Protein backbone atom coordinates (compact mmCIF):
# COMPACT_ATOMS: atom_id res chain seq x y z
CA UNK A 1 0.00 0.00 0.00
CA UNK A 2 2.90 2.34 -0.70
CA UNK A 3 0.55 4.32 -2.97
CA UNK A 4 -1.41 5.66 0.02
CA UNK A 5 -0.76 9.32 0.85
CA UNK A 6 1.46 9.73 3.95
CA UNK A 7 -1.40 11.08 6.12
CA UNK A 8 -3.22 7.75 6.19
CA UNK A 9 -0.97 5.71 8.48
CA UNK A 10 -3.85 4.56 10.66
CA UNK A 11 -5.77 3.36 7.60
CA UNK A 12 -2.71 1.69 6.06
CA UNK A 13 -2.07 -0.02 9.39
CA UNK A 14 -5.68 -1.23 9.65
CA UNK A 15 -5.59 -2.65 6.10
CA UNK A 16 -2.29 -4.42 6.89
CA UNK A 17 -3.81 -5.99 10.01
CA UNK A 18 -7.06 -7.05 8.32
CA UNK A 19 -5.30 -8.71 5.39
CA UNK A 20 -3.58 -11.12 7.76
CA UNK A 21 -6.97 -12.79 8.33
CA UNK A 22 -7.53 -15.97 6.29
CA UNK A 23 -9.23 -15.46 2.90
CA UNK A 24 -8.90 -11.67 3.11
CA UNK A 25 -6.63 -10.04 0.51
CA UNK A 26 -5.70 -6.41 0.15
CA UNK A 27 -8.90 -5.51 -1.80
CA UNK A 28 -11.28 -7.01 0.77
CA UNK A 29 -9.20 -5.56 3.61
CA UNK A 30 -9.50 -2.10 2.03
CA UNK A 31 -13.27 -2.52 1.62
CA UNK A 32 -13.65 -3.65 5.25
CA UNK A 33 -11.46 -0.77 6.50
CA UNK A 34 -13.55 1.87 4.70
CA UNK A 35 -16.73 0.19 5.97
CA UNK A 36 -15.43 0.42 9.56
CA UNK A 37 -14.53 4.10 9.06
CA UNK A 38 -18.07 4.85 7.85
CA UNK A 39 -19.80 3.26 10.88
CA UNK A 40 -20.45 5.14 14.13
CA UNK A 41 -17.43 5.13 16.47
CA UNK A 42 -19.22 2.63 18.77
CA UNK A 43 -18.99 -0.02 16.08
CA UNK A 44 -15.19 0.13 15.81
CA UNK A 45 -14.88 0.30 19.58
CA UNK A 46 -16.99 -2.77 20.27
CA UNK A 47 -15.50 -4.78 17.37
CA UNK A 48 -11.96 -4.05 18.58
CA UNK A 49 -12.90 -4.87 22.15
CA UNK A 50 -14.60 -8.18 21.24
CA UNK A 51 -11.47 -9.34 19.42
CA UNK A 52 -9.23 -8.54 22.38
CA UNK A 53 -11.63 -9.88 25.03
CA UNK A 54 -12.30 -13.15 23.17
CA UNK A 55 -8.58 -13.83 22.77
CA UNK A 56 -7.86 -12.92 26.41
CA UNK A 57 -10.68 -14.94 28.04
CA UNK A 58 -10.90 -18.04 25.85
CA UNK A 59 -8.32 -20.80 26.25
CA UNK A 60 -8.02 -24.52 25.68
CA UNK A 61 -10.18 -26.88 27.83
CA UNK A 62 -7.77 -29.10 29.80
CA UNK A 63 -9.81 -32.17 28.79
CA UNK A 64 -11.03 -31.87 25.19
CA UNK A 65 -8.85 -28.94 23.96
CA UNK A 66 -11.93 -27.00 22.77
CA UNK A 67 -12.05 -23.27 23.52
CA UNK A 68 -13.67 -22.32 26.84
CA UNK A 69 -13.77 -19.51 29.38
CA UNK A 70 -13.63 -21.96 32.33
CA UNK A 71 -10.74 -24.38 33.09
CA UNK A 72 -12.96 -27.29 31.87
CA UNK A 73 -15.65 -26.69 29.22
CA UNK A 74 -19.39 -27.26 29.86
CA UNK A 75 -19.49 -30.39 27.70
CA UNK A 76 -16.59 -32.05 29.56
CA UNK A 77 -18.02 -31.08 32.96
CA UNK A 78 -21.57 -32.22 32.09
CA UNK A 79 -22.29 -35.27 34.31
CA UNK A 80 -25.23 -36.31 32.09
CA UNK A 81 -22.92 -37.08 29.17
CA UNK A 82 -21.07 -40.39 28.88
CA UNK A 83 -17.35 -40.40 29.65
CA UNK A 84 -16.91 -43.73 27.87
CA UNK A 85 -17.27 -42.51 24.29
CA UNK A 86 -15.16 -39.77 22.72
CA UNK A 87 -15.72 -38.19 19.33
CA UNK A 88 -12.45 -36.89 17.80
CA UNK A 89 -12.95 -33.86 15.52
CA UNK A 90 -10.67 -31.55 13.54
CA UNK A 91 -11.99 -28.17 14.66
CA UNK A 92 -14.15 -26.64 17.44
CA UNK A 93 -16.76 -25.75 14.78
CA UNK A 94 -17.25 -29.50 14.11
CA UNK A 95 -18.48 -29.84 17.72
CA UNK A 96 -21.17 -27.25 17.02
CA UNK A 97 -22.35 -29.31 14.02
CA UNK A 98 -22.58 -32.52 16.12
CA UNK A 99 -24.34 -30.67 18.95
CA UNK A 100 -26.89 -29.27 16.50
CA UNK A 101 -27.65 -32.84 15.36
CA UNK A 102 -28.48 -33.84 18.99
CA UNK A 103 -27.35 -37.40 18.18
CA UNK A 104 -24.25 -37.60 20.37
CA UNK A 105 -24.23 -37.74 24.15
CA UNK A 106 -20.56 -38.53 24.78
CA UNK A 107 -17.52 -36.25 25.07
CA UNK A 108 -15.34 -34.69 22.36
CA UNK A 109 -11.68 -34.22 21.57
CA UNK A 110 -10.49 -31.40 19.28
CA UNK A 111 -7.31 -32.04 17.25
CA UNK A 112 -7.03 -28.41 16.03
CA UNK A 113 -6.07 -29.47 12.51
CA UNK A 114 -5.20 -32.51 10.40
CA UNK A 115 -1.95 -34.07 9.25
CA UNK A 116 -1.05 -32.13 6.10
CA UNK A 117 2.69 -32.05 5.32
CA UNK A 118 2.20 -29.56 2.47
CA UNK A 119 0.75 -27.02 4.92
CA UNK A 120 3.49 -27.75 7.47
CA UNK A 121 1.08 -29.64 9.75
CA UNK A 122 2.54 -32.83 11.19
CA UNK A 123 1.17 -35.06 13.95
CA UNK A 124 3.20 -33.27 16.65
CA UNK A 125 1.17 -30.06 16.09
CA UNK A 126 -2.17 -31.83 16.73
CA UNK A 127 -3.61 -32.50 20.18
CA UNK A 128 -2.99 -36.27 19.84
CA UNK A 129 -0.76 -36.55 22.93
CA UNK A 130 -3.54 -35.20 25.16
CA UNK A 131 -5.93 -37.76 23.62
CA UNK A 132 -3.50 -40.58 24.49
CA UNK A 133 -3.27 -39.28 28.07
CA UNK A 134 -7.08 -39.30 28.32
CA UNK A 135 -7.14 -42.90 27.04
CA UNK A 136 -4.52 -43.94 29.63
CA UNK A 137 -6.92 -42.87 32.40
CA UNK A 138 -8.92 -46.00 31.45
CA UNK A 139 -12.43 -44.52 31.40
CA UNK A 140 -12.86 -44.19 27.62
CA UNK A 141 -14.19 -47.37 25.91
CA UNK A 142 -14.72 -46.11 22.35
CA UNK A 143 -13.08 -43.46 20.16
CA UNK A 144 -15.08 -42.27 17.13
CA UNK A 145 -12.80 -40.69 14.53
CA UNK A 146 -14.89 -37.89 12.98
CA UNK A 147 -12.30 -36.10 10.87
CA UNK A 148 -13.50 -34.89 7.45
CA UNK A 149 -13.69 -37.36 4.51
CA UNK A 150 -10.70 -35.71 2.78
CA UNK A 151 -7.27 -37.18 2.05
CA UNK A 152 -5.86 -35.34 5.10
CA UNK A 153 -8.82 -36.27 7.33
CA UNK A 154 -8.64 -39.95 6.34
CA UNK A 155 -4.85 -40.00 6.83
CA UNK A 156 -5.19 -38.44 10.28
CA UNK A 157 -7.93 -40.94 11.25
CA UNK A 158 -5.77 -43.89 10.12
CA UNK A 159 -2.73 -42.51 11.96
CA UNK A 160 -4.65 -42.12 15.23
CA UNK A 161 -6.36 -45.52 14.80
CA UNK A 162 -2.98 -47.28 14.50
CA UNK A 163 -1.54 -45.30 17.40
CA UNK A 164 -4.29 -46.11 19.91
CA UNK A 165 -5.32 -49.62 18.79
CA UNK A 166 -2.77 -51.21 21.13
CA UNK A 167 -4.49 -49.57 24.13
CA UNK A 168 -7.46 -51.97 23.71
CA UNK A 169 -9.98 -49.16 23.16
CA UNK A 170 -12.59 -49.70 20.42
CA UNK A 171 -11.79 -47.36 17.48
CA UNK A 172 -14.49 -46.46 14.94
CA UNK A 173 -14.81 -44.08 11.99
CA UNK A 174 -18.03 -42.13 11.24
CA UNK A 175 -19.90 -43.66 8.27
CA UNK A 176 -19.55 -42.29 4.75
CA UNK A 177 -22.56 -42.67 2.46
CA UNK A 178 -25.49 -40.90 0.87
CA UNK A 179 -26.49 -37.73 2.79
CA UNK A 180 -30.13 -37.65 3.92
CA UNK A 181 -32.27 -35.81 1.36
CA UNK A 182 -29.75 -36.17 -1.50
CA UNK A 183 -30.71 -37.50 -4.92
CA UNK A 184 -28.72 -40.54 -6.05
CA UNK A 185 -28.84 -39.29 -9.65
CA UNK A 186 -26.64 -36.31 -8.78
CA UNK A 187 -24.20 -37.93 -6.31
CA UNK A 188 -20.52 -38.37 -7.13
CA UNK A 189 -19.03 -41.81 -7.77
CA UNK A 190 -16.81 -41.81 -4.67
CA UNK A 191 -19.81 -41.28 -2.34
CA UNK A 192 -21.91 -43.93 -4.12
CA UNK A 193 -18.96 -46.34 -3.94
CA UNK A 194 -18.67 -45.80 -0.18
CA UNK A 195 -22.47 -46.16 0.19
CA UNK A 196 -22.41 -49.55 -1.58
CA UNK A 197 -19.31 -50.73 0.26
CA UNK A 198 -20.74 -49.85 3.69
CA UNK A 199 -24.29 -51.15 3.05
CA UNK A 200 -26.13 -52.47 6.12
CA UNK A 201 -28.47 -55.48 6.23
CA UNK A 202 -32.15 -54.79 6.98
CA UNK B 1 -25.69 -18.90 17.49
CA UNK B 2 -28.03 -20.23 20.15
CA UNK B 3 -26.42 -23.64 19.61
CA UNK B 4 -23.19 -22.52 21.27
CA UNK B 5 -22.64 -23.83 24.79
CA UNK B 6 -23.25 -21.14 27.45
CA UNK B 7 -19.56 -20.86 28.38
CA UNK B 8 -18.62 -19.27 25.08
CA UNK B 9 -20.11 -15.79 25.43
CA UNK B 10 -16.91 -14.05 24.37
CA UNK B 11 -16.74 -16.19 21.22
CA UNK B 12 -20.43 -15.76 20.42
CA UNK B 13 -20.01 -12.03 20.88
CA UNK B 14 -16.96 -11.92 18.59
CA UNK B 15 -18.81 -13.87 15.85
CA UNK B 16 -21.80 -11.51 16.17
CA UNK B 17 -19.52 -8.49 15.75
CA UNK B 18 -17.56 -9.92 12.81
CA UNK B 19 -20.68 -10.88 10.86
CA UNK B 20 -21.76 -7.24 10.76
CA UNK B 21 -18.89 -6.58 8.34
CA UNK B 22 -19.93 -6.50 4.65
CA UNK B 23 -19.69 -9.83 2.80
CA UNK B 24 -19.06 -11.77 6.01
CA UNK B 25 -21.75 -14.25 7.01
CA UNK B 26 -21.93 -16.43 10.09
CA UNK B 27 -19.70 -19.17 8.58
CA UNK B 28 -16.88 -16.81 7.62
CA UNK B 29 -17.25 -14.95 10.94
CA UNK B 30 -16.86 -18.26 12.82
CA UNK B 31 -13.78 -19.17 10.76
CA UNK B 32 -12.23 -15.75 11.39
CA UNK B 33 -13.02 -15.93 15.12
CA UNK B 34 -11.33 -19.33 15.52
CA UNK B 35 -8.36 -18.06 13.49
CA UNK B 36 -8.00 -15.09 15.85
CA UNK B 37 -8.18 -17.40 18.89
CA UNK B 38 -5.39 -19.55 17.48
CA UNK B 39 -2.96 -16.65 16.92
CA UNK B 40 -0.64 -15.30 19.63
CA UNK B 41 -2.37 -12.78 21.93
CA UNK B 42 -0.37 -9.94 20.29
CA UNK B 43 -2.29 -10.48 17.06
CA UNK B 44 -5.72 -9.95 18.60
CA UNK B 45 -4.42 -7.00 20.59
CA UNK B 46 -2.93 -5.17 17.62
CA UNK B 47 -5.89 -5.96 15.31
CA UNK B 48 -8.36 -4.66 17.89
CA UNK B 49 -6.26 -1.58 18.51
CA UNK B 50 -5.86 -0.77 14.79
CA UNK B 51 -9.63 -0.85 14.32
CA UNK B 52 -10.24 1.51 17.22
CA UNK B 53 -7.30 3.84 16.40
CA UNK B 54 -8.21 4.11 12.71
CA UNK B 55 -11.83 5.00 13.50
CA UNK B 56 -10.78 7.49 16.18
CA UNK B 57 -8.06 9.32 14.20
CA UNK B 58 -9.46 9.33 10.67
CA UNK B 59 -12.21 11.76 9.75
CA UNK B 60 -13.55 13.54 6.70
CA UNK B 61 -11.32 16.14 4.97
CA UNK B 62 -13.14 19.49 5.16
CA UNK B 63 -12.42 20.05 1.45
CA UNK B 64 -12.74 16.78 -0.50
CA UNK B 65 -14.53 14.57 2.10
CA UNK B 66 -11.82 11.87 1.79
CA UNK B 67 -10.59 10.27 5.04
CA UNK B 68 -7.59 11.99 6.64
CA UNK B 69 -5.84 12.35 9.99
CA UNK B 70 -5.32 16.12 9.50
CA UNK B 71 -8.11 18.71 9.14
CA UNK B 72 -7.30 18.96 5.40
CA UNK B 73 -5.86 15.96 3.53
CA UNK B 74 -2.42 15.98 1.86
CA UNK B 75 -3.90 16.09 -1.64
CA UNK B 76 -6.09 19.13 -0.88
CA UNK B 77 -3.22 20.93 0.89
CA UNK B 78 -0.67 20.14 -1.86
CA UNK B 79 0.18 23.49 -3.50
CA UNK B 80 1.67 21.73 -6.55
CA UNK B 81 -1.75 20.41 -7.57
CA UNK B 82 -4.22 22.50 -9.54
CA UNK B 83 -7.22 23.89 -7.65
CA UNK B 84 -9.03 24.53 -10.92
CA UNK B 85 -9.91 20.96 -11.80
CA UNK B 86 -11.82 18.57 -9.51
CA UNK B 87 -12.34 14.85 -10.10
CA UNK B 88 -15.58 13.60 -8.46
CA UNK B 89 -15.39 9.93 -7.36
CA UNK B 90 -17.72 7.53 -5.56
CA UNK B 91 -15.34 6.16 -2.93
CA UNK B 92 -11.96 7.00 -1.33
CA UNK B 93 -10.52 3.84 -2.93
CA UNK B 94 -11.18 5.38 -6.37
CA UNK B 95 -8.70 8.15 -5.46
CA UNK B 96 -6.03 5.52 -4.85
CA UNK B 97 -6.66 4.12 -8.36
CA UNK B 98 -6.32 7.57 -9.98
CA UNK B 99 -3.21 8.35 -7.91
CA UNK B 100 -1.63 5.07 -9.02
CA UNK B 101 -2.22 6.09 -12.65
CA UNK B 102 -0.23 9.34 -12.05
CA UNK B 103 -2.33 11.02 -14.75
CA UNK B 104 -4.23 13.51 -12.63
CA UNK B 105 -2.75 16.59 -10.97
CA UNK B 106 -5.93 18.31 -9.78
CA UNK B 107 -8.01 17.86 -6.62
CA UNK B 108 -10.69 15.29 -5.80
CA UNK B 109 -14.17 15.17 -4.29
CA UNK B 110 -15.52 11.99 -2.67
CA UNK B 111 -19.30 11.45 -2.84
CA UNK B 112 -19.23 8.42 -0.47
CA UNK B 113 -21.74 6.49 -2.54
CA UNK B 114 -24.04 6.79 -5.55
CA UNK B 115 -27.75 7.50 -5.98
CA UNK B 116 -29.37 4.09 -5.57
CA UNK B 117 -33.01 4.21 -4.36
CA UNK B 118 -33.16 0.41 -3.94
CA UNK B 119 -30.32 0.57 -1.38
CA UNK B 120 -31.89 3.57 0.35
CA UNK B 121 -29.23 5.94 -1.03
CA UNK B 122 -30.64 9.24 -2.25
CA UNK B 123 -28.81 12.41 -3.28
CA UNK B 124 -29.13 13.93 0.23
CA UNK B 125 -26.83 11.19 1.64
CA UNK B 126 -24.02 12.01 -0.81
CA UNK B 127 -21.49 14.81 -0.32
CA UNK B 128 -23.01 16.84 -3.16
CA UNK B 129 -23.80 19.89 -1.03
CA UNK B 130 -20.12 20.28 -0.05
CA UNK B 131 -19.19 20.05 -3.76
CA UNK B 132 -21.63 22.89 -4.55
CA UNK B 133 -20.09 24.98 -1.76
CA UNK B 134 -16.62 24.39 -3.23
CA UNK B 135 -17.88 25.47 -6.67
CA UNK B 136 -19.38 28.65 -5.20
CA UNK B 137 -15.89 29.69 -4.03
CA UNK B 138 -15.21 30.34 -7.74
CA UNK B 139 -11.77 28.72 -8.06
CA UNK B 140 -12.85 25.48 -9.75
CA UNK B 141 -13.06 25.72 -13.56
CA UNK B 142 -13.75 22.06 -14.47
CA UNK B 143 -15.51 19.15 -12.75
CA UNK B 144 -14.70 15.66 -14.07
CA UNK B 145 -17.44 13.18 -13.11
CA UNK B 146 -15.60 9.89 -12.52
CA UNK B 147 -18.35 7.73 -11.05
CA UNK B 148 -18.40 4.09 -12.19
CA UNK B 149 -19.96 3.20 -15.59
CA UNK B 150 -22.96 1.51 -13.91
CA UNK B 151 -26.62 2.52 -13.99
CA UNK B 152 -26.24 4.14 -10.54
CA UNK B 153 -22.91 5.78 -11.42
CA UNK B 154 -24.28 7.20 -14.68
CA UNK B 155 -27.46 8.42 -12.95
CA UNK B 156 -25.42 10.17 -10.26
CA UNK B 157 -23.14 11.77 -12.86
CA UNK B 158 -26.17 13.06 -14.82
CA UNK B 159 -27.81 14.35 -11.64
CA UNK B 160 -24.70 16.28 -10.59
CA UNK B 161 -24.10 17.56 -14.13
CA UNK B 162 -27.62 19.08 -14.28
CA UNK B 163 -27.26 20.51 -10.79
CA UNK B 164 -24.00 22.37 -11.37
CA UNK B 165 -24.31 23.30 -15.05
CA UNK B 166 -25.96 26.62 -14.16
CA UNK B 167 -22.87 27.65 -12.16
CA UNK B 168 -20.93 28.07 -15.44
CA UNK B 169 -18.31 25.47 -14.53
CA UNK B 170 -17.21 23.08 -17.30
CA UNK B 171 -18.58 19.60 -16.54
CA UNK B 172 -17.02 16.51 -18.13
CA UNK B 173 -17.43 12.72 -17.78
CA UNK B 174 -14.44 10.33 -17.92
CA UNK B 175 -14.31 8.52 -21.27
CA UNK B 176 -15.76 5.04 -21.75
CA UNK B 177 -14.10 2.84 -24.34
CA UNK B 178 -11.75 -0.06 -24.94
CA UNK B 179 -9.40 -0.62 -21.96
CA UNK B 180 -5.68 -0.55 -22.85
CA UNK B 181 -4.42 -4.09 -23.51
CA UNK B 182 -7.88 -5.59 -24.12
CA UNK B 183 -8.72 -7.68 -27.19
CA UNK B 184 -11.61 -6.35 -29.27
CA UNK B 185 -12.70 -9.93 -30.04
CA UNK B 186 -13.65 -10.53 -26.40
CA UNK B 187 -15.15 -7.13 -25.52
CA UNK B 188 -18.85 -6.74 -24.71
CA UNK B 189 -21.20 -4.91 -27.09
CA UNK B 190 -21.90 -2.02 -24.71
CA UNK B 191 -18.20 -1.14 -24.42
CA UNK B 192 -17.65 -1.44 -28.19
CA UNK B 193 -20.72 0.72 -28.78
CA UNK B 194 -19.31 3.42 -26.46
CA UNK B 195 -15.89 3.12 -28.12
CA UNK B 196 -17.41 3.74 -31.57
CA UNK B 197 -19.67 6.52 -30.36
CA UNK B 198 -16.83 8.40 -28.61
CA UNK B 199 -14.24 7.89 -31.37
CA UNK B 200 -11.63 10.69 -31.71
CA UNK B 201 -10.18 12.05 -34.94
CA UNK B 202 -6.47 11.47 -35.59
Coordinates of N, CA and C in Angstrom, one line a residue, chain A residues 79-197:
Chain A
X79 N -22.2 -33.9 33.7 CA -22.3 -35.3 34.3 C -23.3 -36.1 33.6
X80 N -24.2 -35.5 32.8 CA -25.2 -36.3 32.1 C -24.7 -36.9 30.8
X81 N -23.5 -36.6 30.4 CA -22.9 -37.1 29.2 C -21.9 -38.2 29.5
X82 N -21.9 -39.2 28.6 CA -21.1 -40.4 28.9 C -19.6 -40.1 28.8
X83 N -18.8 -40.6 29.7 CA -17.4 -40.4 29.7 C -16.7 -41.5 28.8
X84 N -17.5 -42.5 28.5 CA -16.9 -43.7 27.9 C -16.7 -43.6 26.4
X85 N -17.4 -42.6 25.8 CA -17.3 -42.5 24.3 C -16.8 -41.1 23.9
X86 N -15.8 -41.1 23.1 CA -15.2 -39.8 22.7 C -15.2 -39.6 21.2
X87 N -15.7 -38.5 20.7 CA -15.7 -38.2 19.3 C -14.6 -37.2 19.0
X88 N -13.6 -37.7 18.1 CA -12.5 -36.9 17.8 C -12.7 -36.1 16.5
X89 N -12.7 -34.7 16.7 CA -12.9 -33.9 15.5 C -11.7 -33.0 15.2
X90 N -11.8 -32.4 14.0 CA -10.7 -31.6 13.5 C -10.7 -30.2 14.2
X91 N -11.9 -29.6 14.2 CA -12.0 -28.2 14.7 C -13.1 -28.0 15.7
X92 N -13.1 -26.9 16.5 CA -14.2 -26.6 17.4 C -15.5 -26.5 16.7
X93 N -15.5 -25.9 15.5 CA -16.8 -25.7 14.8 C -17.4 -27.1 14.5
X94 N -16.7 -28.2 14.4 CA -17.3 -29.5 14.1 C -18.1 -29.9 15.3
X95 N -17.7 -29.5 16.5 CA -18.5 -29.8 17.7 C -19.9 -29.2 17.6
X96 N -19.9 -27.9 17.2 CA -21.2 -27.2 17.0 C -22.1 -28.0 16.1
X97 N -21.5 -28.6 15.0 CA -22.4 -29.3 14.0 C -22.9 -30.6 14.7
X98 N -22.1 -31.3 15.4 CA -22.6 -32.5 16.1 C -23.6 -32.2 17.2
X99 N -23.4 -31.1 17.9 CA -24.3 -30.7 19.0 C -25.7 -30.3 18.3
X100 N -25.6 -29.6 17.2 CA -26.9 -29.3 16.5 C -27.7 -30.5 16.1
X101 N -27.0 -31.6 15.8 CA -27.6 -32.8 15.4 C -28.3 -33.5 16.5
X102 N -27.9 -33.2 17.8 CA -28.5 -33.8 19.0 C -28.4 -35.4 19.0
X103 N -27.4 -35.9 18.3 CA -27.3 -37.4 18.2 C -26.2 -37.9 18.9
X104 N -25.4 -37.1 19.7 CA -24.3 -37.6 20.4 C -24.3 -37.1 21.8
X105 N -24.2 -38.1 22.7 CA -24.2 -37.7 24.1 C -22.9 -38.1 24.9
X106 N -21.8 -38.2 24.1 CA -20.6 -38.5 24.8 C -19.7 -37.2 24.9
X107 N -18.4 -37.4 25.0 CA -17.5 -36.3 25.1 C -16.8 -36.1 23.7
X108 N -16.1 -35.0 23.6 CA -15.3 -34.7 22.4 C -13.8 -34.6 22.6
X109 N -13.1 -34.6 21.5 CA -11.7 -34.2 21.6 C -11.3 -33.5 20.3
X110 N -10.8 -32.2 20.4 CA -10.5 -31.4 19.3 C -9.0 -31.5 18.9
X111 N -8.7 -31.9 17.7 CA -7.3 -32.0 17.3 C -6.7 -30.7 16.9
X112 N -7.5 -29.7 16.5 CA -7.0 -28.4 16.0 C -6.2 -28.6 14.8
X113 N -6.7 -29.3 13.8 CA -6.1 -29.5 12.5 C -6.1 -30.9 12.1
X114 N -5.4 -31.2 10.9 CA -5.2 -32.5 10.4 C -3.8 -32.6 9.9
X115 N -3.3 -33.9 9.8 CA -1.9 -34.1 9.2 C -1.9 -33.6 7.8
X116 N -1.1 -32.7 7.5 CA -1.0 -32.1 6.1 C 0.4 -31.6 5.9
X117 N 1.3 -32.5 5.4 CA 2.7 -32.1 5.3 C 2.9 -30.8 4.4
X118 N 2.0 -30.7 3.4 CA 2.2 -29.6 2.5 C 1.9 -28.2 3.2
X119 N 1.0 -28.2 4.2 CA 0.8 -27.0 4.9 C 1.6 -26.9 6.2
X120 N 2.6 -27.8 6.3 CA 3.5 -27.7 7.5 C 2.9 -28.3 8.7
X121 N 1.7 -29.1 8.6 CA 1.1 -29.6 9.8 C 1.5 -31.1 9.9
X122 N 2.3 -31.4 10.9 CA 2.5 -32.8 11.2 C 1.9 -33.2 12.5
X123 N 1.9 -34.5 12.8 CA 1.2 -35.1 14.0 C 1.5 -34.4 15.3
X124 N 2.8 -33.9 15.4 CA 3.2 -33.3 16.6 C 2.4 -32.0 16.9
X125 N 1.9 -31.3 15.9 CA 1.2 -30.1 16.1 C -0.3 -30.3 16.5
X126 N -0.8 -31.5 16.4 CA -2.2 -31.8 16.7 C -2.2 -32.2 18.2
X127 N -3.5 -32.2 18.8 CA -3.6 -32.5 20.2 C -3.8 -34.0 20.4
X128 N -2.9 -34.8 19.8 CA -3.0 -36.3 19.8 C -2.4 -36.8 21.2
X129 N -1.4 -36.1 21.7 CA -0.8 -36.5 22.9 C -1.8 -36.5 24.1
X130 N -2.5 -35.4 24.1 CA -3.5 -35.2 25.2 C -4.6 -36.3 25.1
X131 N -5.0 -36.7 23.8 CA -5.9 -37.8 23.6 C -5.4 -39.1 24.2
X132 N -4.1 -39.3 23.9 CA -3.5 -40.6 24.5 C -3.5 -40.6 26.0
X133 N -3.2 -39.4 26.6 CA -3.3 -39.3 28.1 C -4.7 -39.6 28.6
X134 N -5.7 -39.1 27.9 CA -7.1 -39.3 28.3 C -7.4 -40.8 28.2
X135 N -6.9 -41.5 27.2 CA -7.1 -42.9 27.0 C -6.5 -43.7 28.2
X136 N -5.3 -43.2 28.6 CA -4.5 -43.9 29.6 C -5.2 -43.9 31.0
X137 N -6.1 -42.9 31.2 CA -6.9 -42.9 32.4 C -7.9 -44.1 32.5
X138 N -8.2 -44.7 31.4 CA -8.9 -46.0 31.4 C -10.4 -45.9 31.5
X139 N -11.0 -44.7 31.4 CA -12.4 -44.5 31.4 C -13.0 -44.7 30.0
X140 N -12.3 -44.2 29.0 CA -12.9 -44.2 27.6 C -12.9 -45.6 27.1
X141 N -14.1 -46.0 26.5 CA -14.2 -47.4 25.9 C -14.2 -47.3 24.4
X142 N -14.7 -46.2 23.8 CA -14.7 -46.1 22.3 C -14.3 -44.7 21.9
X143 N -13.5 -44.7 20.8 CA -13.1 -43.5 20.2 C -13.7 -43.4 18.8
X144 N -14.5 -42.4 18.5 CA -15.1 -42.3 17.1 C -14.2 -41.2 16.4
X145 N -13.6 -41.6 15.3 CA -12.8 -40.7 14.5 C -13.7 -40.0 13.5
X146 N -14.0 -38.7 13.8 CA -14.9 -37.9 13.0 C -14.2 -36.8 12.3
X147 N -13.0 -37.1 11.7 CA -12.3 -36.1 10.9 C -13.0 -36.1 9.5
X148 N -12.8 -35.0 8.7 CA -13.5 -34.9 7.4 C -13.1 -36.0 6.5
X149 N -14.0 -36.3 5.5 CA -13.7 -37.4 4.5 C -12.8 -36.8 3.4
X150 N -11.7 -36.2 3.8 CA -10.7 -35.7 2.8 C -9.5 -36.6 2.9
X151 N -8.5 -36.4 2.0 CA -7.3 -37.2 2.0 C -6.6 -36.9 3.4
X152 N -6.5 -35.7 3.8 CA -5.9 -35.3 5.1 C -6.6 -35.9 6.3
X153 N -8.0 -35.8 6.2 CA -8.8 -36.3 7.3 C -8.7 -37.8 7.5
X154 N -8.7 -38.5 6.3 CA -8.6 -39.9 6.3 C -7.3 -40.4 6.8
X155 N -6.2 -39.7 6.4 CA -4.8 -40.0 6.8 C -4.7 -39.8 8.3
X156 N -5.3 -38.7 8.8 CA -5.2 -38.4 10.3 C -5.9 -39.5 11.1
X157 N -7.1 -39.9 10.6 CA -7.9 -40.9 11.2 C -7.2 -42.3 11.3
X158 N -6.6 -42.6 10.2 CA -5.8 -43.9 10.1 C -4.6 -43.8 11.1
X159 N -3.9 -42.7 11.1 CA -2.7 -42.5 12.0 C -3.1 -42.7 13.4
X160 N -4.2 -42.0 13.8 CA -4.7 -42.1 15.2 C -5.1 -43.5 15.5
X161 N -5.9 -44.2 14.6 CA -6.4 -45.5 14.8 C -5.2 -46.5 15.1
X162 N -4.1 -46.4 14.3 CA -3.0 -47.3 14.5 C -2.3 -47.0 15.8
X163 N -2.3 -45.7 16.2 CA -1.5 -45.3 17.4 C -2.2 -45.8 18.7
X164 N -3.6 -45.8 18.7 CA -4.3 -46.1 19.9 C -4.9 -47.5 19.9
X165 N -4.7 -48.3 18.8 CA -5.3 -49.6 18.8 C -4.8 -50.5 19.9
X166 N -3.4 -50.4 20.1 CA -2.8 -51.2 21.1 C -3.3 -51.0 22.5
X167 N -4.0 -49.8 22.8 CA -4.5 -49.6 24.1 C -5.8 -50.4 24.4
X168 N -6.3 -51.1 23.5 CA -7.5 -52.0 23.7 C -8.8 -51.2 23.6
X169 N -8.7 -49.9 23.3 CA -10.0 -49.2 23.2 C -10.6 -49.5 21.8
X170 N -11.9 -49.5 21.7 CA -12.6 -49.7 20.4 C -12.4 -48.4 19.6
X171 N -12.0 -48.5 18.3 CA -11.8 -47.4 17.5 C -12.7 -47.5 16.3
X172 N -13.6 -46.4 16.1 CA -14.5 -46.5 14.9 C -14.3 -45.2 14.1
X173 N -14.8 -45.2 12.9 CA -14.8 -44.1 12.0 C -16.3 -43.7 11.6
X174 N -16.7 -42.5 11.6 CA -18.0 -42.1 11.2 C -18.3 -42.7 9.8
X175 N -19.6 -43.0 9.5 CA -19.9 -43.7 8.3 C -19.9 -42.6 7.1
X176 N -19.4 -43.1 6.0 CA -19.5 -42.3 4.7 C -20.7 -42.9 3.9
X177 N -21.5 -42.1 3.3 CA -22.6 -42.7 2.5 C -23.4 -41.6 1.9
X178 N -24.6 -41.9 1.5 CA -25.5 -40.9 0.9 C -26.1 -40.0 1.9
X179 N -25.9 -38.6 1.8 CA -26.5 -37.7 2.8 C -28.0 -37.8 2.7
X180 N -28.7 -37.6 3.9 CA -30.1 -37.7 3.9 C -30.7 -36.5 3.1
X181 N -31.7 -36.8 2.2 CA -32.3 -35.8 1.4 C -31.6 -35.6 0.0
X182 N -30.4 -36.3 -0.2 CA -29.8 -36.2 -1.5 C -30.4 -37.0 -2.6
X183 N -30.2 -36.7 -3.8 CA -30.7 -37.5 -4.9 C -29.6 -38.3 -5.5
X184 N -29.8 -39.6 -5.6 CA -28.7 -40.5 -6.0 C -28.2 -40.1 -7.4
X185 N -29.2 -39.7 -8.3 CA -28.8 -39.3 -9.7 C -27.7 -38.3 -9.7
X186 N -27.6 -37.4 -8.7 CA -26.6 -36.3 -8.8 C -25.4 -36.5 -7.9
X187 N -25.3 -37.7 -7.2 CA -24.2 -37.9 -6.3 C -22.9 -38.4 -7.1
X188 N -21.8 -38.0 -6.5 CA -20.5 -38.4 -7.1 C -20.2 -39.9 -6.9
X189 N -19.4 -40.4 -7.8 CA -19.0 -41.8 -7.8 C -18.4 -42.3 -6.5
X190 N -17.5 -41.4 -5.9 CA -16.8 -41.8 -4.7 C -17.8 -42.0 -3.5
X191 N -18.8 -41.1 -3.4 CA -19.8 -41.3 -2.3 C -20.7 -42.5 -2.6
X192 N -21.1 -42.8 -3.8 CA -21.9 -43.9 -4.1 C -21.1 -45.2 -3.9
X193 N -19.8 -45.2 -4.2 CA -19.0 -46.3 -3.9 C -18.9 -46.7 -2.5
X194 N -18.7 -45.6 -1.6 CA -18.7 -45.8 -0.2 C -20.0 -46.3 0.3
X195 N -21.1 -45.8 -0.3 CA -22.5 -46.2 0.2 C -22.7 -47.6 -0.1
X196 N -22.2 -48.1 -1.2 CA -22.4 -49.5 -1.6 C -21.5 -50.4 -0.7
X197 N -20.3 -50.0 -0.5 CA -19.3 -50.7 0.3 C -19.8 -50.9 1.7

